[in-house]
PDB file of C-alpha atoms and ligand atoms in Angstrom:
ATOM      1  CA  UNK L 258    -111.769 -15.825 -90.148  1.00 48.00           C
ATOM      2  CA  UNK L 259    -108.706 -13.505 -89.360  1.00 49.00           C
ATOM      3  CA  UNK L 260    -107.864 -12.889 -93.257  1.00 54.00           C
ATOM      4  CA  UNK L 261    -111.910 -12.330 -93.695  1.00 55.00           C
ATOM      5  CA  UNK L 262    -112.042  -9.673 -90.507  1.00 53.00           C
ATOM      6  CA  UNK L 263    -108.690  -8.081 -92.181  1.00 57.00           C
ATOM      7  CA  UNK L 264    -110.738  -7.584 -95.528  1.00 57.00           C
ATOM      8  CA  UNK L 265    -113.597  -5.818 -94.545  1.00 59.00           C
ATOM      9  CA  UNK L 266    -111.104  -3.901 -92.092  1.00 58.00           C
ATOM     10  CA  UNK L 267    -108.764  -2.877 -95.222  1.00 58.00           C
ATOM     11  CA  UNK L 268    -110.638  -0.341 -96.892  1.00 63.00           C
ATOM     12  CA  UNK L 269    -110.904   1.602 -93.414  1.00 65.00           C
ATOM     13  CA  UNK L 270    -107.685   1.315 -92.573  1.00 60.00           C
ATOM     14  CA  UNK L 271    -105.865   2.281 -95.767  1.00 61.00           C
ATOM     15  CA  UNK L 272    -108.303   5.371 -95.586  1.00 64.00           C
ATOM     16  CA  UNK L 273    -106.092   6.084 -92.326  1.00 63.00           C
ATOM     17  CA  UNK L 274    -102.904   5.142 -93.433  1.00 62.00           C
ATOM     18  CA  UNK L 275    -103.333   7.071 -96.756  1.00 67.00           C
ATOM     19  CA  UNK L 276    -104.612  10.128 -94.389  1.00 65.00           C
ATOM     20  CA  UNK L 277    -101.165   9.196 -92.155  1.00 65.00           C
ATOM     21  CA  UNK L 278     -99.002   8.828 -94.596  1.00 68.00           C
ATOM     22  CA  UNK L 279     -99.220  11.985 -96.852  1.00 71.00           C
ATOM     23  CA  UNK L 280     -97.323  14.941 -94.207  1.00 78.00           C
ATOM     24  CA  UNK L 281     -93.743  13.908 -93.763  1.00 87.00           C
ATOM     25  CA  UNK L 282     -93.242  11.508 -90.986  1.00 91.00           C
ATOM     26  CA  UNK L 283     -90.909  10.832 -88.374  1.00 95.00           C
ATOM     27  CA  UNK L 284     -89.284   7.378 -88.018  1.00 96.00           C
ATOM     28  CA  UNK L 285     -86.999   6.493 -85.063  1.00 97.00           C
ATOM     29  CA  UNK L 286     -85.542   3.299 -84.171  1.00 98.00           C
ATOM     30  CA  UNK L 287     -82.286   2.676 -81.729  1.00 98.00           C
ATOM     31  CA  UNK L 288     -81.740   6.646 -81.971  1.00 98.00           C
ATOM     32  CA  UNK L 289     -81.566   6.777 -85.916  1.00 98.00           C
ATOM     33  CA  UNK L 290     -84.481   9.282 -87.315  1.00 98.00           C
ATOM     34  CA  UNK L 291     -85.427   9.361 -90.899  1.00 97.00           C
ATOM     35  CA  UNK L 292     -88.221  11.937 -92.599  1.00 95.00           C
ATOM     36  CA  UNK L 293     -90.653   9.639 -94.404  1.00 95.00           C
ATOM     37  CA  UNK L 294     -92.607  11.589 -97.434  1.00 95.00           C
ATOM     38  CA  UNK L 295     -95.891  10.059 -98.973  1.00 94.00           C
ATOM     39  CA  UNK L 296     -93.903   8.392-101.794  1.00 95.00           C
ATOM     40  CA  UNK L 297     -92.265   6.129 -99.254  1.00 97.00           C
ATOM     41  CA  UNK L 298     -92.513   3.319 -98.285  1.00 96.00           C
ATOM     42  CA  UNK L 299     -93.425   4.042 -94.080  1.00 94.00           C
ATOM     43  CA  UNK L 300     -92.089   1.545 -91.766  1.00 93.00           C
ATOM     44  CA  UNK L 301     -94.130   3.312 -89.366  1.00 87.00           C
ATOM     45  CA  UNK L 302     -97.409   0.726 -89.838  1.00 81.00           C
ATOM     46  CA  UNK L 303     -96.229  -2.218 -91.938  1.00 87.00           C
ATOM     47  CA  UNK L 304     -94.440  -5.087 -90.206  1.00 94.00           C
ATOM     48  CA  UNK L 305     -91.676  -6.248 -92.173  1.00 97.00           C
ATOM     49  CA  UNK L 306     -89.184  -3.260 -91.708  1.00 98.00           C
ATOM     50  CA  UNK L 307     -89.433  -3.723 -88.136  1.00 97.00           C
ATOM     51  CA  UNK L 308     -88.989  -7.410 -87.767  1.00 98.00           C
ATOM     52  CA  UNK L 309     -85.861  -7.540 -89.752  1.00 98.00           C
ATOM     53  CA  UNK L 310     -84.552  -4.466 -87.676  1.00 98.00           C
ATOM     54  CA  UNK L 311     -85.135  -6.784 -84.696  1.00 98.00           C
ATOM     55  CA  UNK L 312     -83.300  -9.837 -86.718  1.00 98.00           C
ATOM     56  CA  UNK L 313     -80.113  -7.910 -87.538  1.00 98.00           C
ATOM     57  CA  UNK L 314     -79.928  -6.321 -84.399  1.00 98.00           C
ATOM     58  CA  UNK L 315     -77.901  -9.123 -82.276  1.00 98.00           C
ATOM     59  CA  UNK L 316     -75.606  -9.340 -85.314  1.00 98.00           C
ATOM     60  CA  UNK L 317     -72.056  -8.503 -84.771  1.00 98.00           C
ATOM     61  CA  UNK L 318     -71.748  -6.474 -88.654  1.00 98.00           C
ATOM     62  CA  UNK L 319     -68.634  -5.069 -87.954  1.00 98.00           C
ATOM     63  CA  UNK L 320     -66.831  -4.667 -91.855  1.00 98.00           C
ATOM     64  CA  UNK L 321     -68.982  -6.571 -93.413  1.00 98.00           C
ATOM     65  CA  UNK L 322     -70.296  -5.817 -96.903  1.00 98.00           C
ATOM     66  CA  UNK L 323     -74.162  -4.764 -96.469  1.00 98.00           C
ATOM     67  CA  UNK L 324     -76.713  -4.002 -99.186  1.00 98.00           C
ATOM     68  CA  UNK L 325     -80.131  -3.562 -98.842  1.00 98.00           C
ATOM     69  CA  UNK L 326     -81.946  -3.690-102.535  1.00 98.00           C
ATOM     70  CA  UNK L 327     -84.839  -1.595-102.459  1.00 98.00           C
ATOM     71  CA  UNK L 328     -83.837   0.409 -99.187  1.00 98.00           C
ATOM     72  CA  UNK L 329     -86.933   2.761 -99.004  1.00 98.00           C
ATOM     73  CA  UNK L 330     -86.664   5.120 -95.610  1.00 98.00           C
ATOM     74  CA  UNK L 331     -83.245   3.023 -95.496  1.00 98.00           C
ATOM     75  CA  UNK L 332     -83.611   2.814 -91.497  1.00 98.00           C
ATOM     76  CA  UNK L 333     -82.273  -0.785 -91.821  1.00 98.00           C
ATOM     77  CA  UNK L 334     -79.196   0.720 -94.215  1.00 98.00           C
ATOM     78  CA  UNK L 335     -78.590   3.256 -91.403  1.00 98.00           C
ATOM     79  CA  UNK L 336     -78.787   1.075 -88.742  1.00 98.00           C
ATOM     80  CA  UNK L 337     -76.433  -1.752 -89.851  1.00 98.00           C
ATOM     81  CA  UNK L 338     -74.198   1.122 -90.605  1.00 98.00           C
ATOM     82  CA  UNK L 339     -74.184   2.483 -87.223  1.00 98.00           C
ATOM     83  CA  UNK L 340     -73.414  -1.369 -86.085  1.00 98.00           C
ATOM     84  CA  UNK L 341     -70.147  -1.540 -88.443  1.00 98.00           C
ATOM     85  CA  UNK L 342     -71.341  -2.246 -91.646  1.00 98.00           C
ATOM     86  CA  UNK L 343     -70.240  -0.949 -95.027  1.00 98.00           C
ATOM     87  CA  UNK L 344     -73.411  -0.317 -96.155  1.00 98.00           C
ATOM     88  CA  UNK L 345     -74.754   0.033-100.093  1.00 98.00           C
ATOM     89  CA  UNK L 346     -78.495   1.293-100.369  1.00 98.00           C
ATOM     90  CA  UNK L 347     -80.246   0.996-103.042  1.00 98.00           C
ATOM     91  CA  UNK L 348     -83.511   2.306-104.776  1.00 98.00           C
ATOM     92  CA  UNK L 349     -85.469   2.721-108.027  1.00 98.00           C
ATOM     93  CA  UNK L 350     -87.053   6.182-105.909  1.00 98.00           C
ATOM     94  CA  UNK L 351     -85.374   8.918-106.642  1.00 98.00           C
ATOM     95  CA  UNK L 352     -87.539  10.633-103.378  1.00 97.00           C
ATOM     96  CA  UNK L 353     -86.018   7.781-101.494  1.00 98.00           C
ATOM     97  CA  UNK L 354     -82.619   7.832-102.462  1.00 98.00           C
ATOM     98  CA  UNK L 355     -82.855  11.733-102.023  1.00 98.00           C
ATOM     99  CA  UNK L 356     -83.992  11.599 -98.414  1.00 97.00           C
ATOM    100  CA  UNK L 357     -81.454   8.736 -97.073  1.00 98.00           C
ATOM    101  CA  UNK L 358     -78.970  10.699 -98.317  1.00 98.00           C
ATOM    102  CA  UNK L 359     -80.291  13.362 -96.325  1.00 98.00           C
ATOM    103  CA  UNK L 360     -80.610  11.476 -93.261  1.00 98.00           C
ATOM    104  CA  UNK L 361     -77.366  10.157 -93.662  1.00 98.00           C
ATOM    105  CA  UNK L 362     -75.828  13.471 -92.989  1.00 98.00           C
ATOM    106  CA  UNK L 363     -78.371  14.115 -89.975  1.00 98.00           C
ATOM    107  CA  UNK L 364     -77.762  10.882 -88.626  1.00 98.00           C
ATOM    108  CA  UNK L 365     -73.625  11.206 -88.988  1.00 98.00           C
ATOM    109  CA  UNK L 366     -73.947   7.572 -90.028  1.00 98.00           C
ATOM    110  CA  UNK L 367     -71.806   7.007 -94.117  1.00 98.00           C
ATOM    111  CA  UNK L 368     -73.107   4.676 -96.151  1.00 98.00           C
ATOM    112  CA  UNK L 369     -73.493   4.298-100.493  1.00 98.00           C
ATOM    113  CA  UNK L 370     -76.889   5.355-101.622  1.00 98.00           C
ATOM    114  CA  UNK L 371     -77.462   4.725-104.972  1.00 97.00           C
ATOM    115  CA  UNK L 372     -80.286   4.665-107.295  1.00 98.00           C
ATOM    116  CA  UNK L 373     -80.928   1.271-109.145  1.00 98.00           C
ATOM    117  CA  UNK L 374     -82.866  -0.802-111.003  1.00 98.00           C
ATOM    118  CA  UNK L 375     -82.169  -4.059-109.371  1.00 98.00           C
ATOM    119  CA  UNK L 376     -78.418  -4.623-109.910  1.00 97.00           C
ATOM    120  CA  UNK L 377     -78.459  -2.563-112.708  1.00 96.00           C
ATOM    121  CA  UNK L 378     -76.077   0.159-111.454  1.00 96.00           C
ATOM    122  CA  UNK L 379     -74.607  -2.135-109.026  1.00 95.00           C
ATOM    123  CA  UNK L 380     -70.888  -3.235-109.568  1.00 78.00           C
ATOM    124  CA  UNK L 381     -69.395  -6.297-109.656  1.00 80.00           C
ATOM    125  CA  UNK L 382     -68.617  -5.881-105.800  1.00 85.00           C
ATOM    126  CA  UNK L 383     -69.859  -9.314-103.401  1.00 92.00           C
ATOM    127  CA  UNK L 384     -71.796  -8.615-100.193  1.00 98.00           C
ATOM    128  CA  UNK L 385     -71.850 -10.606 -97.355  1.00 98.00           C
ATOM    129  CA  UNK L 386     -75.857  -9.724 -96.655  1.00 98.00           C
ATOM    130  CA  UNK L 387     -78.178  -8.726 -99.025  1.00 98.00           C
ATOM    131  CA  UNK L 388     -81.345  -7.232 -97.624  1.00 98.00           C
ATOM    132  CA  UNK L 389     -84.722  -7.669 -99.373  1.00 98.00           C
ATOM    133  CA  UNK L 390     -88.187  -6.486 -98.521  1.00 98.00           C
ATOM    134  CA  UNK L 391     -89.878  -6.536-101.349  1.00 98.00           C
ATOM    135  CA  UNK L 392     -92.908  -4.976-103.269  1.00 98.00           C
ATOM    136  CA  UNK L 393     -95.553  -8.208-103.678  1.00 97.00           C
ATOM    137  CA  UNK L 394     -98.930  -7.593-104.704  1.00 97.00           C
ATOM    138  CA  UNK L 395     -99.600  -8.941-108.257  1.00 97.00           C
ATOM    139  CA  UNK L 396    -100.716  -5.042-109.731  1.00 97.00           C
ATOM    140  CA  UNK L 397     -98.583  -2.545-112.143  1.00 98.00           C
ATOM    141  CA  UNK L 398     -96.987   0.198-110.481  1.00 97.00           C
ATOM    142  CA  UNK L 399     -98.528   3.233-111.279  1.00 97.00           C
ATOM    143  CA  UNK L 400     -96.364   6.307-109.294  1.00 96.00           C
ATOM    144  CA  UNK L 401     -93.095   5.683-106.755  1.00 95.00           C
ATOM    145  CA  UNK L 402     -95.390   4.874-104.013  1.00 95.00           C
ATOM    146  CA  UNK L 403     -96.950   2.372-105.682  1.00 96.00           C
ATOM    147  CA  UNK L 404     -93.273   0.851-106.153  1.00 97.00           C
ATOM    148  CA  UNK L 405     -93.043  -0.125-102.852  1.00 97.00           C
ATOM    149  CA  UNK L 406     -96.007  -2.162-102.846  1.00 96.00           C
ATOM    150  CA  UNK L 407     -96.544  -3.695-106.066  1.00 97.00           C
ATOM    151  CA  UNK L 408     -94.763  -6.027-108.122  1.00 98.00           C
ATOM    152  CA  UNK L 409     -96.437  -6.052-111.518  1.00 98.00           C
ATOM    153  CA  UNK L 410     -99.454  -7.662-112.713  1.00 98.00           C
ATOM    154  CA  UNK L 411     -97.283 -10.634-113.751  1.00 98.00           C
ATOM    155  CA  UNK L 412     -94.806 -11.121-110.899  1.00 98.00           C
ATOM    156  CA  UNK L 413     -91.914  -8.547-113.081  1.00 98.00           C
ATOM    157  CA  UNK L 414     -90.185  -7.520-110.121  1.00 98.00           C
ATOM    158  CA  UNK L 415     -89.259 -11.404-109.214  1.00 98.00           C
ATOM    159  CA  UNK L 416     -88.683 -12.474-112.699  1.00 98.00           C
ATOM    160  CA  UNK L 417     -86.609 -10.042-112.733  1.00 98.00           C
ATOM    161  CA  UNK L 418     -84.900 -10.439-109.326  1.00 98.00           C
ATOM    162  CA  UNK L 419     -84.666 -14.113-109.299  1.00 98.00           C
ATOM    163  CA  UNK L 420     -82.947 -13.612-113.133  1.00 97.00           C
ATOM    164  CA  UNK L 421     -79.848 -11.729-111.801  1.00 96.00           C
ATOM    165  CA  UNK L 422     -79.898 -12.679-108.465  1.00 97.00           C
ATOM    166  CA  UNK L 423     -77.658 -15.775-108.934  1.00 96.00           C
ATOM    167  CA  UNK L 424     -74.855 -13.507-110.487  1.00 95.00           C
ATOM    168  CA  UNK L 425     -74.826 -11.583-107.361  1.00 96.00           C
ATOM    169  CA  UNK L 426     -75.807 -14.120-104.412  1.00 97.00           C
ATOM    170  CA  UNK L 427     -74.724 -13.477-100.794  1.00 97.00           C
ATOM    171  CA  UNK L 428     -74.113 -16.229 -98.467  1.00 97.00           C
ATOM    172  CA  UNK L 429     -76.981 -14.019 -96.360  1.00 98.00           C
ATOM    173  CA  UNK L 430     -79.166 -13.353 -99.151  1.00 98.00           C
ATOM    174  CA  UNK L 431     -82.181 -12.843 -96.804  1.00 98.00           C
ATOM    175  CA  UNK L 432     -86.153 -11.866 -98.325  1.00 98.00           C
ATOM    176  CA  UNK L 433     -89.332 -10.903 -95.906  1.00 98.00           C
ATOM    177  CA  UNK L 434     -92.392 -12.589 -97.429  1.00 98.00           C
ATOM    178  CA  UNK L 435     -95.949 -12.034 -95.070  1.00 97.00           C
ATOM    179  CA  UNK L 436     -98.660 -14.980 -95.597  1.00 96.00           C
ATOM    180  CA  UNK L 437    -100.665 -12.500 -97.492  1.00 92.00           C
ATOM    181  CA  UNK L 438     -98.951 -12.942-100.592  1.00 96.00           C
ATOM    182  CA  UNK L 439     -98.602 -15.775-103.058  1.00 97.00           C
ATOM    183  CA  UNK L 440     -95.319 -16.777-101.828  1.00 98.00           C
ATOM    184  CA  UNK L 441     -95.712 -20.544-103.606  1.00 97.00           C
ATOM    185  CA  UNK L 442     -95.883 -18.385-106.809  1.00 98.00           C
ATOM    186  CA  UNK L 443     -92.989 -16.573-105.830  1.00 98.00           C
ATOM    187  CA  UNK L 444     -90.985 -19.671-104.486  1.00 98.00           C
ATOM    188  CA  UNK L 445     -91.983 -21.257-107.892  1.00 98.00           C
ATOM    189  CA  UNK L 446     -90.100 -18.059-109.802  1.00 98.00           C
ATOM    190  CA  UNK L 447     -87.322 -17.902-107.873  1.00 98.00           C
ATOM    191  CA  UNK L 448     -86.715 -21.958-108.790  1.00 98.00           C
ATOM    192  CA  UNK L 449     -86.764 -21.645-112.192  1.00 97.00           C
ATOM    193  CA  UNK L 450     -83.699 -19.892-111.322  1.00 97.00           C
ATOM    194  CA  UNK L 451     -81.663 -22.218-109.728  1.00 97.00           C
ATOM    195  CA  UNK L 452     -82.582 -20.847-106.408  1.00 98.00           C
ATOM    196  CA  UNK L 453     -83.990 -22.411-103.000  1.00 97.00           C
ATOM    197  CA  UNK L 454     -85.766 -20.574 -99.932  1.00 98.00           C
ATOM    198  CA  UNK L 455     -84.357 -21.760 -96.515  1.00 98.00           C
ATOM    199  CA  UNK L 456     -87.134 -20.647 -93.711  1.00 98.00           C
ATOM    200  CA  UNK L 457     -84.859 -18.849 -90.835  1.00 98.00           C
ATOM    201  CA  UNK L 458     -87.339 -17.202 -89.567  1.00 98.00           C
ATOM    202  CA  UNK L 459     -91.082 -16.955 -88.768  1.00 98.00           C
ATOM    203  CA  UNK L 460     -92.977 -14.431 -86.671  1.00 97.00           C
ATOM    204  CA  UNK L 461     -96.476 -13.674 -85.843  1.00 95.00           C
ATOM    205  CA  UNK L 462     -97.658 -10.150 -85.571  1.00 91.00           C
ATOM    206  CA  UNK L 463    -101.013  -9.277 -85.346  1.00 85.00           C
ATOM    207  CA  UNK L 464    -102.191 -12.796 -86.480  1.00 85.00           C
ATOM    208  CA  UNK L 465    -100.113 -11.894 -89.594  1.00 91.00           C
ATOM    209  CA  UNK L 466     -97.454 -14.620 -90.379  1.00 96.00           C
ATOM    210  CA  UNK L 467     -94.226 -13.054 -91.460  1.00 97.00           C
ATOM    211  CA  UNK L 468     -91.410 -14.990 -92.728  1.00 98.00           C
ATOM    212  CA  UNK L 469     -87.387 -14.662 -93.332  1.00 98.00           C
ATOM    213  CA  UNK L 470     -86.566 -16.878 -96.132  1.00 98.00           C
ATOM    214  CA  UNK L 471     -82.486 -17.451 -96.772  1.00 98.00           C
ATOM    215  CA  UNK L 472     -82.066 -17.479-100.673  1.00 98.00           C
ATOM    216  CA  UNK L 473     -79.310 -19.885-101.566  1.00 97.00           C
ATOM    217  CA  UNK L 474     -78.443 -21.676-105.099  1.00 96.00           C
ATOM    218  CA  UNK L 475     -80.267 -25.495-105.182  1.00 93.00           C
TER     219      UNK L 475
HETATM  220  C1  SAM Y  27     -91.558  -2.926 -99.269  1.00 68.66           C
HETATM  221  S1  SAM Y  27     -90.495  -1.589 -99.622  1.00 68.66           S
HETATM  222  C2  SAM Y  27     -89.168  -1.925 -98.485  1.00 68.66           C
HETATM  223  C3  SAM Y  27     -88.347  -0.719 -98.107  1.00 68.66           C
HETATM  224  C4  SAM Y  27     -87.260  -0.997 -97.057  1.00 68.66           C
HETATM  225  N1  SAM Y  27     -86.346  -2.014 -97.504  1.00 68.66           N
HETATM  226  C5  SAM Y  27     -87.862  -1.414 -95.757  1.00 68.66           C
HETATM  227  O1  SAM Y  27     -87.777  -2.605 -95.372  1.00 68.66           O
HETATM  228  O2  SAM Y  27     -88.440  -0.543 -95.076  1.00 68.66           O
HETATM  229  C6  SAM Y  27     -89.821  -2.075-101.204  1.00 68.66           C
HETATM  230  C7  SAM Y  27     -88.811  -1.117-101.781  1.00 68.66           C
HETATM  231  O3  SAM Y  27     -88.323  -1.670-103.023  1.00 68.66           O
HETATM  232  C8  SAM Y  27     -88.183  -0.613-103.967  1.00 68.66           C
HETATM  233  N2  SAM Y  27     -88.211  -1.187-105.333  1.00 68.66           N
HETATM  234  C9  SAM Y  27     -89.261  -1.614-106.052  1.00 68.66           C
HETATM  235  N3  SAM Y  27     -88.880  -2.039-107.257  1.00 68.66           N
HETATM  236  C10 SAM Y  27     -87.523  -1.900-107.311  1.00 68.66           C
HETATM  237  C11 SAM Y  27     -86.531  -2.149-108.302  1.00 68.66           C
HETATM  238  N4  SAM Y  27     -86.860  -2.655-109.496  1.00 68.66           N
HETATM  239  N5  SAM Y  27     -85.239  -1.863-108.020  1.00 68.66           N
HETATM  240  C12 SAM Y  27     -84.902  -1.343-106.806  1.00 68.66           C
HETATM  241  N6  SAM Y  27     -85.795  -1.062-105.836  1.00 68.66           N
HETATM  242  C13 SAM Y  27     -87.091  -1.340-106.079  1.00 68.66           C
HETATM  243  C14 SAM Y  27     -89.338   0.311-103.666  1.00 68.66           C
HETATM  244  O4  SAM Y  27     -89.145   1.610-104.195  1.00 68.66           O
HETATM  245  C15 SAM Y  27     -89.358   0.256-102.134  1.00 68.66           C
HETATM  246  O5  SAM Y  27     -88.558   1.256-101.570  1.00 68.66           O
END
């Protein structure tokens, strides 16, 4: 009932969002503003962003090593910086990368933006949390938008992922997954790898199931 009601409701909201989403916007969360642009993914709306804000929040990350993969506005980056944390952020959008570096000077908050493929341009250096949020709708990526959304027709970005992730594990390797996508499928991908999802957390917003799965080796 609730996923048919949120079908016939997409088309009008993503007409809104779309609308929403295309002047730079505003994003502030424990007194840490970033400017969002169309071509980024907007925590303003979408769930995830917000409910692992809330997760790492009680966490004493004092010197720890932090990476988010895939940072986006990078408001999580910023924040676990402000909390302590050496903190890498990384992005395959160059818009991204160029506007948390931006707020990173605003904010007075250091961290290590860098643009990445992945791991690609990541060094060999071990992180106690990795971050992920990932793009999962089965579609190609057409523009830097759609990068934040989509993660090929074929599942590419978890292939991918799941491929290098177990050179590069954290013992808080930690990925958002939402009911609404095929996260069998992507459970099935990432154990081809050697890898196993622990559930640590699961929130309901908006009828919308939201999990925190821990990524370990099996
Ligand atoms: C759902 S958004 C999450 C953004 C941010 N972590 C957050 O929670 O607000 C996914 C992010 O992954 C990035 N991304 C997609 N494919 C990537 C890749 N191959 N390497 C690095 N980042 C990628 C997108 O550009 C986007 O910023």
């Amino acid at each position: 009932m609730v996923k048919k009601l949120k079908k016939h409701l997409f088309p009008i909201a993503k007409f809104f969002f779309d609308k929403y989403t295309l002047k730079k916007r505003k994003y502030t969360y424990e007194g840490i503003t970033v400017k969002i642009s169309a071509e980024v993914f907007p925590p303003h709306f979408t769930i995830s962003t917000k409910i692992l804000l809330e997760y790492i929040k009680p966490l004493n990350l004092t010197d720890t090593n932090f990476l988010e993969l895939g940072c986006g506005s990078g408001i999580i980056s910023l924040f676990a910086a402000s909390k302590g944390a050496n903190v890498t952020a990384s992005d395959i959008n160059q818009i991204a990368i160029k506007e948390l570096k931006d707020a990173s000077v605003k904010n007075e908050i250091s961290l290590n933006v860098l643009y990445s493929d992945l791991f690609e341009n990541l060094s060999d250096q071990q992180f106690d949390y990795i971050i992920i949020n990932p793009p999962y709708y089965p579609k190609a990526p057409q523009n830097d938008k759609e990068l934040a959304w989509f993660c090929g027709e074929n599942f590419e970005y978890f292939e991918k992922l799941f491929a290098q992730l177990p050179n590069h594990l954290a013992p808080n390797t930690w990925m958002i997954l939402s009911e609404d996508c095929e996260i069998d499928h992507i459970k099935q991908l990432a154990t081809k790898n050697g890898l196993s999802f622990e559930l640590i957390l699961e929130k309901s917003v908006v009828k919308e199931k939201n999990y925190i799965f821990r990524i370990q080796k099996l």
